[in-house]
Coordinates of C-alpha atoms in Angstrom, one line a residue:
X158 CA 138.9 82.2 94.5
X159 CA 137.6 83.1 98.1
X160 CA 135.7 86.0 96.7
X161 CA 133.7 84.0 94.2
X162 CA 131.8 82.2 97.0
X163 CA 130.1 85.3 98.4
X164 CA 129.3 86.3 94.8
X165 CA 127.6 83.2 94.2
X166 CA 125.5 83.4 97.3
X167 CA 124.4 86.8 96.2
X168 CA 123.3 85.7 93.0
X169 CA 121.3 82.8 94.4
X170 CA 119.5 85.2 96.7
X171 CA 118.4 87.6 93.9
X172 CA 115.0 86.7 92.6
X173 CA 115.1 85.1 89.1
X174 CA 112.7 86.7 86.6
X175 CA 111.6 84.3 83.7
X176 CA 110.2 85.5 80.4
X177 CA 106.3 85.7 80.4
X178 CA 104.3 82.9 79.3
X179 CA 101.5 83.8 76.6
X180 CA 98.4 81.5 77.0
X181 CA 97.4 79.8 73.6
X182 CA 94.3 81.3 72.1
X183 CA 91.1 79.1 72.5
X184 CA 89.5 77.9 69.4
X185 CA 85.6 77.8 68.8
X186 CA 83.8 75.1 70.9
X187 CA 80.2 73.8 71.7
X188 CA 79.3 72.0 74.9
X189 CA 76.3 69.9 75.3
X190 CA 74.4 69.9 78.6
X191 CA 73.6 67.1 79.5
X192 CA 75.6 65.0 77.0
X193 CA 74.4 61.6 78.0
X194 CA 70.7 60.2 78.4
X195 CA 69.5 56.8 79.3
X196 CA 66.4 55.8 77.1
X197 CA 64.0 52.8 77.7
X198 CA 64.1 50.1 75.0
X199 CA 60.3 50.0 74.6
X200 CA 59.7 53.6 73.6
X201 CA 61.2 56.8 72.5
X202 CA 61.1 60.0 74.5
X203 CA 61.6 63.8 74.7
X204 CA 64.9 65.3 76.2
X205 CA 66.0 68.8 76.8
X206 CA 69.5 69.7 75.7
X207 CA 71.5 73.0 76.0
X208 CA 74.2 73.8 73.5
X209 CA 76.7 76.4 74.8
X210 CA 79.1 78.0 72.3
X211 CA 82.4 80.0 72.6
X212 CA 84.1 81.7 69.7
X213 CA 86.9 84.1 70.0
X214 CA 85.5 86.6 67.5
X215 CA 84.7 90.4 67.4
X216 CA 81.1 91.3 67.0
X217 CA 78.1 88.8 66.6
X218 CA 78.1 85.5 64.6
X219 CA 75.1 83.5 63.7
X220 CA 75.3 79.7 63.5
X221 CA 72.6 77.5 62.1
X222 CA 71.9 73.9 62.1
X223 CA 69.1 72.7 59.6
X224 CA 68.5 69.2 61.1
X225 CA 69.8 66.6 63.6
X226 CA 70.8 63.0 62.9
X227 CA 70.6 59.8 64.8
X228 CA 73.3 57.3 64.2
X229 CA 74.7 54.1 65.6
X230 CA 78.3 53.4 64.5
X231 CA 78.3 54.2 60.8
X232 CA 74.4 53.4 60.6
X233 CA 72.0 56.2 59.9
X234 CA 68.9 55.7 62.1
X235 CA 66.8 58.6 61.5
X236 CA 66.6 62.6 61.1
X237 CA 65.0 65.4 63.0
X238 CA 64.4 68.3 60.5
X239 CA 64.0 71.0 63.2
X240 CA 66.1 74.1 62.2
X241 CA 68.2 75.6 65.1
X242 CA 69.7 79.0 65.1
X243 CA 72.1 80.7 67.7
X244 CA 73.5 84.1 67.9
X245 CA 77.1 84.4 69.4
X246 CA 77.7 87.9 71.1
X247 CA 81.0 88.8 72.6
X248 CA 82.2 85.1 72.0
X249 CA 79.4 83.4 73.7
X250 CA 75.9 81.8 72.7
X251 CA 73.4 79.3 74.0
X252 CA 70.4 77.6 72.6
X253 CA 68.1 75.0 73.9
X254 CA 66.4 72.0 72.0
X255 CA 63.9 69.4 73.0
X256 CA 65.0 66.3 71.1
X257 CA 62.2 64.0 70.0
X258 CA 63.6 60.4 69.8
X259 CA 61.1 58.2 67.9
X260 CA 60.7 54.7 69.2
X261 CA 61.6 53.5 65.6
X262 CA 65.1 54.8 66.3
X263 CA 65.5 52.6 69.4
X264 CA 64.3 49.6 67.5
X265 CA 66.7 50.2 64.6
X266 CA 69.5 50.5 66.9
X267 CA 68.6 47.5 68.7
X268 CA 68.0 45.5 65.5
X269 CA 71.6 46.4 64.4
X270 CA 73.0 45.1 67.8
X271 CA 73.6 48.4 69.2
X272 CA 73.0 49.3 72.9
X273 CA 73.6 53.0 72.2
X274 CA 73.3 55.6 69.6
X275 CA 74.1 59.3 69.0
X276 CA 72.4 62.4 68.1
X277 CA 74.4 64.9 66.1
X278 CA 74.0 68.5 64.9
X279 CA 76.4 70.5 62.8
X280 CA 76.2 74.3 63.3
X281 CA 77.8 76.4 60.6
X282 CA 78.4 80.1 59.9
X283 CA 81.2 82.7 59.0
X284 CA 83.7 79.9 58.2
X285 CA 82.9 78.1 61.5
X286 CA 81.7 74.6 61.8
X287 CA 80.9 72.9 65.1
X288 CA 79.4 69.6 65.8
X289 CA 77.5 68.8 69.0
X290 CA 76.9 65.3 70.2
X291 CA 74.5 63.8 72.7
X292 CA 74.8 60.1 73.6
X293 CA 71.9 57.8 74.4
X294 CA 72.3 54.6 76.2
X295 CA 69.4 52.1 75.8
X296 CA 68.2 50.6 78.9
X297 CA 66.7 47.1 78.2
X298 CA 63.5 46.9 80.2
X299 CA 61.9 43.6 81.5
X300 CA 59.9 41.7 79.1
X301 CA 56.1 42.5 79.0
X302 CA 53.6 40.6 77.0
X303 CA 50.9 43.2 75.7
X304 CA 48.5 40.9 73.6
X305 CA 48.1 37.5 72.1
X306 CA 46.0 36.5 69.0
X307 CA 45.6 32.8 68.2
X308 CA 44.4 31.7 64.8
X309 CA 44.5 28.9 62.1
X310 CA 45.6 29.3 58.4
X311 CA 43.6 32.1 56.7
X312 CA 43.5 33.7 60.2
X313 CA 40.3 31.8 61.1
X314 CA 39.4 31.3 64.7
X315 CA 37.3 28.3 64.0
X316 CA 37.8 25.5 61.2
X317 CA 36.5 22.1 60.5
X318 CA 39.0 19.1 59.4
X319 CA 38.8 15.6 58.6
X320 CA 39.7 12.8 61.0
X321 CA 43.4 12.2 61.2
X322 CA 44.0 15.3 59.3
X323 CA 47.8 15.2 58.5
X324 CA 48.9 18.7 59.6
X325 CA 46.5 21.2 61.2
X326 CA 48.5 24.3 62.0
X327 CA 47.7 27.1 64.5
X328 CA 49.6 30.2 65.1
X329 CA 50.0 32.8 67.9
X330 CA 50.9 36.4 67.2
X331 CA 52.5 37.9 70.4
X332 CA 53.1 41.6 71.0
X333 CA 55.8 42.3 73.5
X334 CA 58.0 45.1 75.1
X335 CA 61.4 44.8 76.4
X336 CA 63.5 41.7 76.7
X337 CA 63.7 38.7 78.7
X338 CA 62.5 35.1 78.8
X339 CA 59.1 34.1 77.3
X340 CA 57.8 31.0 78.7
X341 CA 54.4 29.3 78.2
X342 CA 52.6 26.2 76.7
X343 CA 50.2 25.2 74.0
X344 CA 47.1 23.6 75.4
X345 CA 44.4 21.5 73.8
X346 CA 41.2 20.7 75.8
X347 CA 43.0 21.5 78.9
X348 CA 45.9 19.2 78.1
X349 CA 49.5 20.4 77.6
X350 CA 50.5 20.0 74.1
X351 CA 54.0 21.5 74.0
X352 CA 56.2 24.0 75.9
X353 CA 57.7 27.2 74.8
X354 CA 61.0 28.6 76.2
X355 CA 62.2 31.6 74.2
X356 CA 64.9 34.2 75.1
X357 CA 64.1 37.5 73.6
X358 CA 66.6 40.3 73.4
X359 CA 64.2 43.0 71.8
X360 CA 61.2 42.4 69.5
X361 CA 57.8 44.0 69.2
X362 CA 56.1 41.0 67.8
X363 CA 56.7 37.4 67.2
X364 CA 54.6 34.6 65.6
X365 CA 54.8 31.0 67.1
X366 CA 53.4 27.6 66.5
X367 CA 53.6 24.3 67.9
X368 CA 56.5 22.0 66.6
X369 CA 55.7 19.3 64.0
X370 CA 56.4 16.9 66.6
X371 CA 53.5 18.1 68.8
X372 CA 50.8 18.5 66.1
X373 CA 47.2 19.2 67.1
X374 CA 45.5 15.9 67.6
X375 CA 42.8 15.1 64.9
X376 CA 42.1 11.5 65.8
X377 CA 39.2 12.3 68.2
X378 CA 36.0 13.5 66.5
X379 CA 34.3 16.5 68.0
X380 CA 35.2 20.0 68.9
X381 CA 38.6 21.0 70.4
X382 CA 39.8 24.1 71.9
X383 CA 43.3 25.5 71.7
X384 CA 44.9 28.0 73.8
X385 CA 48.4 29.4 74.4
X386 CA 49.2 30.2 78.0
X387 CA 52.0 32.5 79.0
X388 CA 53.7 31.7 82.5
X389 CA 56.7 34.0 82.2
X390 CA 56.8 37.0 82.5
X391 CA 54.0 37.0 85.1
X392 CA 51.3 37.3 86.0
X393 CA 50.1 34.2 84.1
X394 CA 48.1 35.4 80.8
X395 CA 45.4 33.0 79.5
X396 CA 44.3 33.7 75.9
X397 CA 40.8 33.4 74.4
X398 CA 40.8 29.9 72.8
X399 CA 40.2 28.9 69.2
X400 CA 38.3 25.9 68.1
X401 CA 38.6 23.1 65.4
X402 CA 36.1 20.4 64.6
X403 CA 37.1 16.8 63.8
X404 CA 34.5 15.6 61.7
X405 CA 33.3 11.9 61.9
X406 CA 33.8 9.6 58.9
X407 CA 30.9 8.8 56.8
X408 CA 30.2 7.2 53.4
X409 CA 32.3 9.7 51.5
X410 CA 35.0 10.1 54.4
X411 CA 33.4 12.9 56.4
X412 CA 30.3 12.9 58.7
X413 CA 28.1 15.5 57.5
X414 CA 27.4 17.2 60.7
X415 CA 28.8 19.7 63.1
X416 CA 30.0 17.8 66.2
X417 CA 28.5 19.0 69.5
X418 CA 25.5 20.6 68.0
X419 CA 21.9 19.6 67.9
X420 CA 18.9 21.1 66.1
X421 CA 15.6 20.8 67.5
X422 CA 12.4 22.0 65.8
X423 CA 9.3 22.6 67.7
X424 CA 5.6 23.5 66.9
X425 CA 3.5 26.0 68.9
X426 CA 2.7 23.4 71.5
X427 CA 6.1 22.3 72.2
X428 CA 7.3 26.0 72.5
X429 CA 4.5 26.8 74.8
X430 CA 5.5 24.3 77.4
X431 CA 8.8 25.8 77.9
X432 CA 10.4 22.8 76.3
X433 CA 13.7 24.4 75.3
X434 CA 14.6 25.4 78.8
X435 CA 13.7 21.9 80.1
X436 CA 15.9 20.3 77.3
X437 CA 18.9 22.6 78.2
X438 CA 18.7 21.8 81.8
X439 CA 18.1 18.0 81.4
X440 CA 20.8 17.3 79.0
X441 CA 23.3 20.0 80.0
X442 CA 22.8 21.9 76.6
X443 CA 23.5 25.5 75.8
X444 CA 21.1 27.3 73.5
X445 CA 23.1 28.9 70.6
X446 CA 20.3 30.2 68.5
X447 CA 16.5 30.4 68.6
X448 CA 14.8 31.1 65.3
X449 CA 11.2 31.2 64.1
X450 CA 10.8 29.6 60.6
X451 CA 7.6 31.6 59.7
X452 CA 7.2 29.9 56.3
X453 CA 6.4 26.5 57.9
X454 CA 5.2 27.8 61.2
X455 CA 7.9 26.0 63.3
X456 CA 10.7 27.1 65.8
X457 CA 14.3 25.9 65.2
X458 CA 16.6 25.8 68.2
X459 CA 20.3 25.2 67.9
X460 CA 21.9 23.6 70.9
X461 CA 25.4 23.1 71.9
X462 CA 26.1 19.8 73.7
X463 CA 29.7 20.2 74.7
X464 CA 31.6 16.9 75.2
X465 CA 28.5 14.9 74.8
X466 CA 27.4 12.3 72.4
X467 CA 24.9 14.1 70.3
X468 CA 23.3 11.1 68.6
X469 CA 22.3 9.6 72.0
X470 CA 20.7 13.0 72.9
X471 CA 18.9 13.2 69.6
X472 CA 17.5 9.6 70.2
X473 CA 16.3 10.7 73.7
X474 CA 14.7 13.9 72.5
X475 CA 13.0 11.9 69.7
X476 CA 11.8 9.4 72.3
X477 CA 10.1 12.1 74.4
X478 CA 7.8 12.8 71.5
X479 CA 7.5 16.5 71.9
X480 CA 9.9 17.7 69.3
X481 CA 8.8 17.7 65.6
X482 CA 12.4 17.2 64.4
X483 CA 15.5 16.5 66.3
X484 CA 18.7 16.1 64.2
X485 CA 22.5 17.0 63.9
X486 CA 23.3 20.4 62.4
X487 CA 24.1 18.8 59.0
X488 CA 27.1 20.2 56.9
X489 CA 26.3 20.2 53.1
X490 CA 29.3 21.2 51.0
X491 CA 29.6 23.1 47.7
X492 CA 30.8 21.2 44.9
X493 CA 33.8 22.5 42.6
X494 CA 37.5 22.2 42.0
X495 CA 39.7 24.7 40.3
X496 CA 41.0 24.0 36.6
X497 CA 42.3 26.0 33.7
X498 CA 41.4 25.5 30.1
X499 CA 38.8 27.2 27.9
X500 CA 35.1 28.2 27.7
X501 CA 32.6 26.2 25.9
X502 CA 29.5 25.9 28.1
X503 CA 27.4 28.7 26.3
X504 CA 28.1 27.2 23.0
X505 CA 26.8 23.6 24.1
X506 CA 23.7 25.5 25.8
X507 CA 23.0 27.5 22.6
X508 CA 22.7 30.5 24.9
X509 CA 23.2 33.1 22.3
X510 CA 20.3 31.8 20.2
X511 CA 17.9 31.9 23.1
X512 CA 19.0 35.4 24.2
X513 CA 17.4 36.6 21.0
X514 CA 14.1 36.0 22.6
X515 CA 14.6 35.8 26.4
X516 CA 17.2 37.1 28.8
X517 CA 15.4 36.2 32.1
X518 CA 14.0 39.7 32.5
X519 CA 12.0 40.1 35.8
X520 CA 13.0 36.7 37.0
X521 CA 14.5 36.6 40.7
X522 CA 17.1 33.9 41.4
X523 CA 18.2 33.4 45.0
X524 CA 21.8 32.0 45.2
X525 CA 22.3 29.9 48.5
X526 CA 26.1 29.8 48.7
X527 CA 29.0 31.3 49.9
X528 CA 29.1 35.1 49.8
X529 CA 28.9 36.6 46.4
X530 CA 31.2 39.6 45.4
X531 CA 28.3 42.0 44.7
X532 CA 30.8 44.7 43.7
X533 CA 32.2 42.5 40.8
X534 CA 31.9 44.7 37.7
X535 CA 30.3 41.8 35.7
X536 CA 27.4 41.2 38.1
X537 CA 27.1 44.2 40.4
X538 CA 24.0 45.5 38.4
X539 CA 22.4 42.2 38.8
X540 CA 22.4 41.8 42.7
X541 CA 19.3 43.1 44.3
X542 CA 20.1 41.7 47.7
X543 CA 23.1 40.4 49.7
X544 CA 22.4 39.0 53.2
X545 CA 24.3 36.7 55.7
X546 CA 22.9 33.8 57.4
X547 CA 25.9 32.1 58.9
X548 CA 25.8 32.6 62.7
X549 CA 28.5 34.5 64.3
X550 CA 30.1 35.7 60.9
X551 CA 29.7 38.8 58.7
X552 CA 29.0 38.8 55.0
X553 CA 32.0 37.8 53.0
X554 CA 32.8 38.0 49.4
X555 CA 34.0 34.4 48.5
X556 CA 34.9 32.3 45.5
X557 CA 32.1 29.8 45.1
X558 CA 29.1 31.9 45.6
X559 CA 30.5 34.5 43.2
X560 CA 31.3 31.8 40.4
X561 CA 27.6 30.6 40.6
X562 CA 26.2 34.1 40.6
X563 CA 28.3 35.2 37.6
X564 CA 27.4 32.1 35.5
X565 CA 23.6 32.6 36.1
X566 CA 23.4 36.4 35.4
X567 CA 26.7 38.2 34.5
X568 CA 25.6 41.3 32.4
X569 CA 26.0 41.9 28.6
X570 CA 28.3 44.7 29.2
X571 CA 31.3 44.5 26.7
X572 CA 33.6 42.8 29.0
X573 CA 34.2 39.7 31.1
X574 CA 31.7 36.8 30.6
X575 CA 28.1 36.6 29.5
X576 CA 25.7 34.9 32.1
X577 CA 23.0 32.5 30.8
X578 CA 20.4 35.0 32.2
X579 CA 21.6 38.4 32.0
X580 CA 18.4 39.9 32.5
X581 CA 17.6 38.1 35.7
X582 CA 18.2 39.5 39.3
X583 CA 20.2 37.7 41.9
X584 CA 19.5 37.5 45.7
X585 CA 22.8 36.5 47.2
X586 CA 22.1 34.7 50.4
X587 CA 25.3 33.6 52.2
X588 CA 24.3 30.4 54.1
X589 CA 27.9 28.7 53.6
X590 CA 31.3 29.7 54.6
X591 CA 34.4 29.3 52.5
X592 CA 36.8 26.7 54.1
X593 CA 40.0 28.4 53.1
X594 CA 41.5 31.2 51.1
X595 CA 42.9 28.9 48.5
X596 CA 39.9 26.6 47.9
X597 CA 36.4 27.5 46.7
X598 CA 34.6 24.8 48.6
X599 CA 32.3 25.8 51.5
X600 CA 30.4 24.3 54.3
X601 CA 26.7 25.0 54.5
X602 CA 24.9 24.2 57.9
X603 CA 21.4 23.2 58.7
X604 CA 20.7 26.4 60.6
X605 CA 22.0 28.9 58.1
X606 CA 20.3 27.2 55.2
X607 CA 16.9 27.1 57.2
X608 CA 17.0 30.6 57.9
X609 CA 17.9 31.4 54.2
X610 CA 15.2 29.2 52.8
X611 CA 12.7 30.7 55.2
X612 CA 13.6 34.0 53.8
X613 CA 13.6 32.9 50.3
X614 CA 9.9 31.6 50.7
X615 CA 8.8 34.8 52.3
X616 CA 10.4 36.9 49.5
X617 CA 8.5 35.0 46.6
X618 CA 11.7 34.1 44.8
X619 CA 11.2 32.4 41.4
X620 CA 14.3 30.0 41.5
X621 CA 16.6 28.9 44.3
X622 CA 20.1 27.6 43.2
X623 CA 21.5 25.3 45.9
X624 CA 24.9 24.3 44.7
X625 CA 25.8 22.1 47.6
X626 CA 25.0 18.7 48.8
X627 CA 25.1 16.3 51.7
X628 CA 23.1 13.8 53.7
X629 CA 19.3 14.2 53.8
X630 CA 18.1 16.9 56.2
X631 CA 14.5 16.6 57.4
X632 CA 14.1 20.2 58.4
X633 CA 15.4 21.6 54.9
X634 CA 13.2 19.0 53.1
X635 CA 10.0 20.5 54.9
X636 CA 11.2 24.0 53.8
X637 CA 11.6 23.0 50.3
X638 CA 8.3 21.2 50.2
X639 CA 6.7 24.5 51.3
X640 CA 8.6 26.4 48.6
X641 CA 7.5 24.0 46.0
X642 CA 3.9 24.6 47.2
X643 CA 4.4 28.3 46.3
X644 CA 5.6 27.6 42.9
X645 CA 9.4 28.0 43.5
X646 CA 11.8 26.3 41.2
X647 CA 14.7 24.5 43.2
X648 CA 17.8 23.5 41.6
X649 CA 20.7 21.4 43.0
X650 CA 23.6 19.4 41.9
X651 CA 23.9 15.6 42.1
X652 CA 27.5 15.6 43.3
X653 CA 31.1 15.2 42.0
X654 CA 32.6 12.0 43.3
X655 CA 33.4 9.5 40.6
X656 CA 32.3 6.7 42.9
X657 CA 28.9 8.3 43.8
X658 CA 25.9 6.1 43.3
X659 CA 23.1 8.0 44.9
X660 CA 22.0 11.6 44.5
X661 CA 23.1 13.9 47.2
X662 CA 20.5 16.0 49.1
X663 CA 18.8 18.3 48.2
X664 CA 19.2 17.0 44.6
X665 CA 17.5 13.7 45.9
X666 CA 14.5 15.7 47.1
X667 CA 11.6 14.9 44.6
X668 CA 10.7 18.6 44.5
X669 CA 14.1 19.6 43.2
X670 CA 15.6 19.8 39.7
X671 CA 18.8 17.6 40.0
X672 CA 21.6 18.4 37.5
X673 CA 24.3 16.2 36.5
X674 CA 27.3 17.2 34.3
X675 CA 29.0 16.6 31.1
X676 CA 32.5 17.5 29.9
X677 CA 33.7 19.1 26.9
X678 CA 33.0 16.0 24.8
X679 CA 29.5 15.5 26.3
X680 CA 30.8 12.6 28.5
X681 CA 28.9 12.0 31.6
X682 CA 30.4 13.7 34.8
X683 CA 31.0 12.5 37.4
X684 CA 29.9 9.0 36.1
X685 CA 27.2 7.7 33.9
X686 CA 25.2 6.0 36.7
X687 CA 24.6 9.2 38.5
X688 CA 23.9 11.4 35.4
X689 CA 21.4 8.8 34.4
X690 CA 19.4 9.6 37.4
X691 CA 19.5 13.4 37.2
X692 CA 16.7 15.5 35.9
X693 CA 19.0 17.1 33.3
X694 CA 22.6 17.3 32.6
X695 CA 24.8 20.5 31.7
X696 CA 28.4 21.5 31.3
X697 CA 30.5 20.9 34.4
X698 CA 34.2 20.7 33.4
X699 CA 36.4 23.9 32.9
X700 CA 33.8 26.5 33.2
X701 CA 35.1 30.1 33.0
X702 CA 33.2 32.2 35.5
X703 CA 33.6 35.3 37.8
X704 CA 35.9 35.3 40.8
X705 CA 36.0 38.1 43.6
X706 CA 37.8 41.2 43.1
X707 CA 36.9 41.6 39.4
X708 CA 38.8 38.4 38.6
X709 CA 37.9 35.4 36.4
X710 CA 38.8 31.8 36.5
X711 CA 38.0 28.1 35.4
X712 CA 36.0 25.8 37.9
X713 CA 34.7 22.4 37.4
X714 CA 31.8 20.7 39.2
X715 CA 28.2 20.0 39.1
X716 CA 27.7 23.3 41.0
X717 CA 28.4 25.0 37.8
X718 CA 26.0 22.4 36.0
X719 CA 23.2 23.6 38.4
X720 CA 24.1 27.3 37.8
X721 CA 23.7 26.8 34.1
X722 CA 20.3 25.0 34.6
X723 CA 19.1 27.8 37.0
X724 CA 20.0 30.5 34.2
X725 CA 18.0 28.3 31.6
X726 CA 15.1 28.2 33.8
X727 CA 15.2 31.9 34.4
X728 CA 14.9 32.3 30.6
X729 CA 12.0 29.8 30.5
X730 CA 10.3 31.6 33.3
X731 CA 10.4 34.9 31.3
X732 CA 8.5 32.9 28.5
X733 CA 6.2 31.2 30.9
X734 CA 5.7 32.4 34.4
X735 CA 3.7 29.4 35.4
X736 CA 6.4 26.9 34.6
X737 CA 7.0 24.4 37.4
X738 CA 9.2 21.2 37.9
X739 CA 6.3 18.9 36.8
X740 CA 6.1 20.6 33.3
X741 CA 9.8 20.4 32.5
X742 CA 10.6 18.1 29.5
X743 CA 12.0 14.8 30.0
X744 CA 15.8 14.7 29.4
X745 CA 16.7 12.6 26.5
X746 CA 20.6 12.6 27.1
X747 CA 20.9 15.7 24.9
X748 CA 20.8 19.3 26.6
X749 CA 20.1 21.0 23.1
X750 CA 17.0 18.9 22.5
X751 CA 15.8 19.3 26.1
X752 CA 16.1 23.2 25.5
X753 CA 14.1 22.9 22.3
X754 CA 11.2 21.3 23.9
X755 CA 11.4 23.6 26.8
X756 CA 11.3 26.9 24.6
X757 CA 9.5 25.5 21.7
X758 CA 12.1 26.7 19.2
X759 CA 14.6 25.3 16.9
X760 CA 18.0 25.2 18.2
X761 CA 19.8 22.1 17.2
X762 CA 20.9 21.8 13.4
X763 CA 21.4 18.1 13.6
X764 CA 18.3 17.4 15.5
X765 CA 17.2 14.7 13.1
X766 CA 20.4 12.9 13.4
X767 CA 20.2 13.0 17.2
X768 CA 16.7 11.6 17.3
X769 CA 17.5 8.6 15.1

């Protein structure tokens, strides 16, 4: 056994030669450089990426990828339709892409609760398919407020409401970027109404309003300003305020003037002394408007008396004895309520029979109202002028004015309705503003109506339809007097309230044709007492007429009665251009008999029975 030990030593000293290891063959691969990016949450971006390919294949290989896709988990976020092509030579190839990441892709990922997303491309060619992936990590930026817009319902920046209005709503649209804490407060007239404390992860726009427990106060008459102030993130952001008017209570529940505004009318003597400037300085007033009423040779100045008792100021101005008129800026309101039934007014008025002789050809009717939709297919050929007189507003196409104009002069054109005077021309003078999108009522103001009336008188209009009413206005009365002197016929409704006992102005003016209403059964509307005091009565309930945007609907109210009579007077003026208010027949409780006497023709088959 001794000889075995040296042999073992010799064997251990001989180098051992293991079998050669063969490296496994590498499969096709694609490497993305870089493979990860950070992207800010508030915007997209453009990112340069290189794709490196290794394929163990002889000769050249071409791979193509028709598009790239953005995904977050299993959610598809978007597509990049850019075609990429790479040529593989000797097993190696490379192509570069600039990935355009839209901001919308980032938004979608965040909306789905993802803080990262992927961009993938599939390259194919010669039985080879390789997927390249780029990862994007969303970096949430700090919150930034870009813009704030405050408005009331209907996106109005200024509204008027009754005292103790139950719920006046105001909104703020806030555009933001990033994420963080939004803090601020609602403010009314410099007093904090309610605080806002909102953590925001990632939104581009939010709409907020004060909680119901912190409603806008409407118990104090006058003008009130609302703001939303952002305190966080800084710097402090103050927004432009919006305003609402709380109207004082009057006989019908609303004071008929704009709080904080005073109308002063001067003659040449008062103007020459620099009186407007002196008034402004003495009483702390701001001049909002200064307008020459050419038709009556007077000058109208509209003052703003912010936070002051305008009635005391008016009394003081009158005491000075320089102003011809000092008064509030009255609000007169259009008169209608929406209803649905059927059309009957033209039958009661015997319009078809009168049209055989007269259509109102050549007669010009001014409609002082909310904006008329002069593009409506039933009246667009009848409108010769459309102008706006409401201060700080553009012309708008609104319900009440469109309804009145359509009833007066819709064309005979094979569709829609037929106006009472389809041959007449309409001057659409917007002197009133519609109060809300879902109600046809409008507010008309002393200053806007005065401008419109001054223009009417200068334009030698034949008839002026004034389908509104309110408290007596001295300035408007003077303008109507001047128009009557020039031979213009003025028409106005008596009012709509069942409890009404006195004619509303301008129907109460002696130079105006006042119009009451009747329903489908010829019953007085709104009540027998007031219709007995009207110059004439006409259909007022469930009247089919034109609405903006080529629509039609039913309305009720003595506004429509006035429109009927304006149309009838247009027909009568075609017959007799010298007709004036004093020559109108006396109304004997029957519109058909009144029309017979007006036109001198037979219209009423049962005339003898009616006269008995």
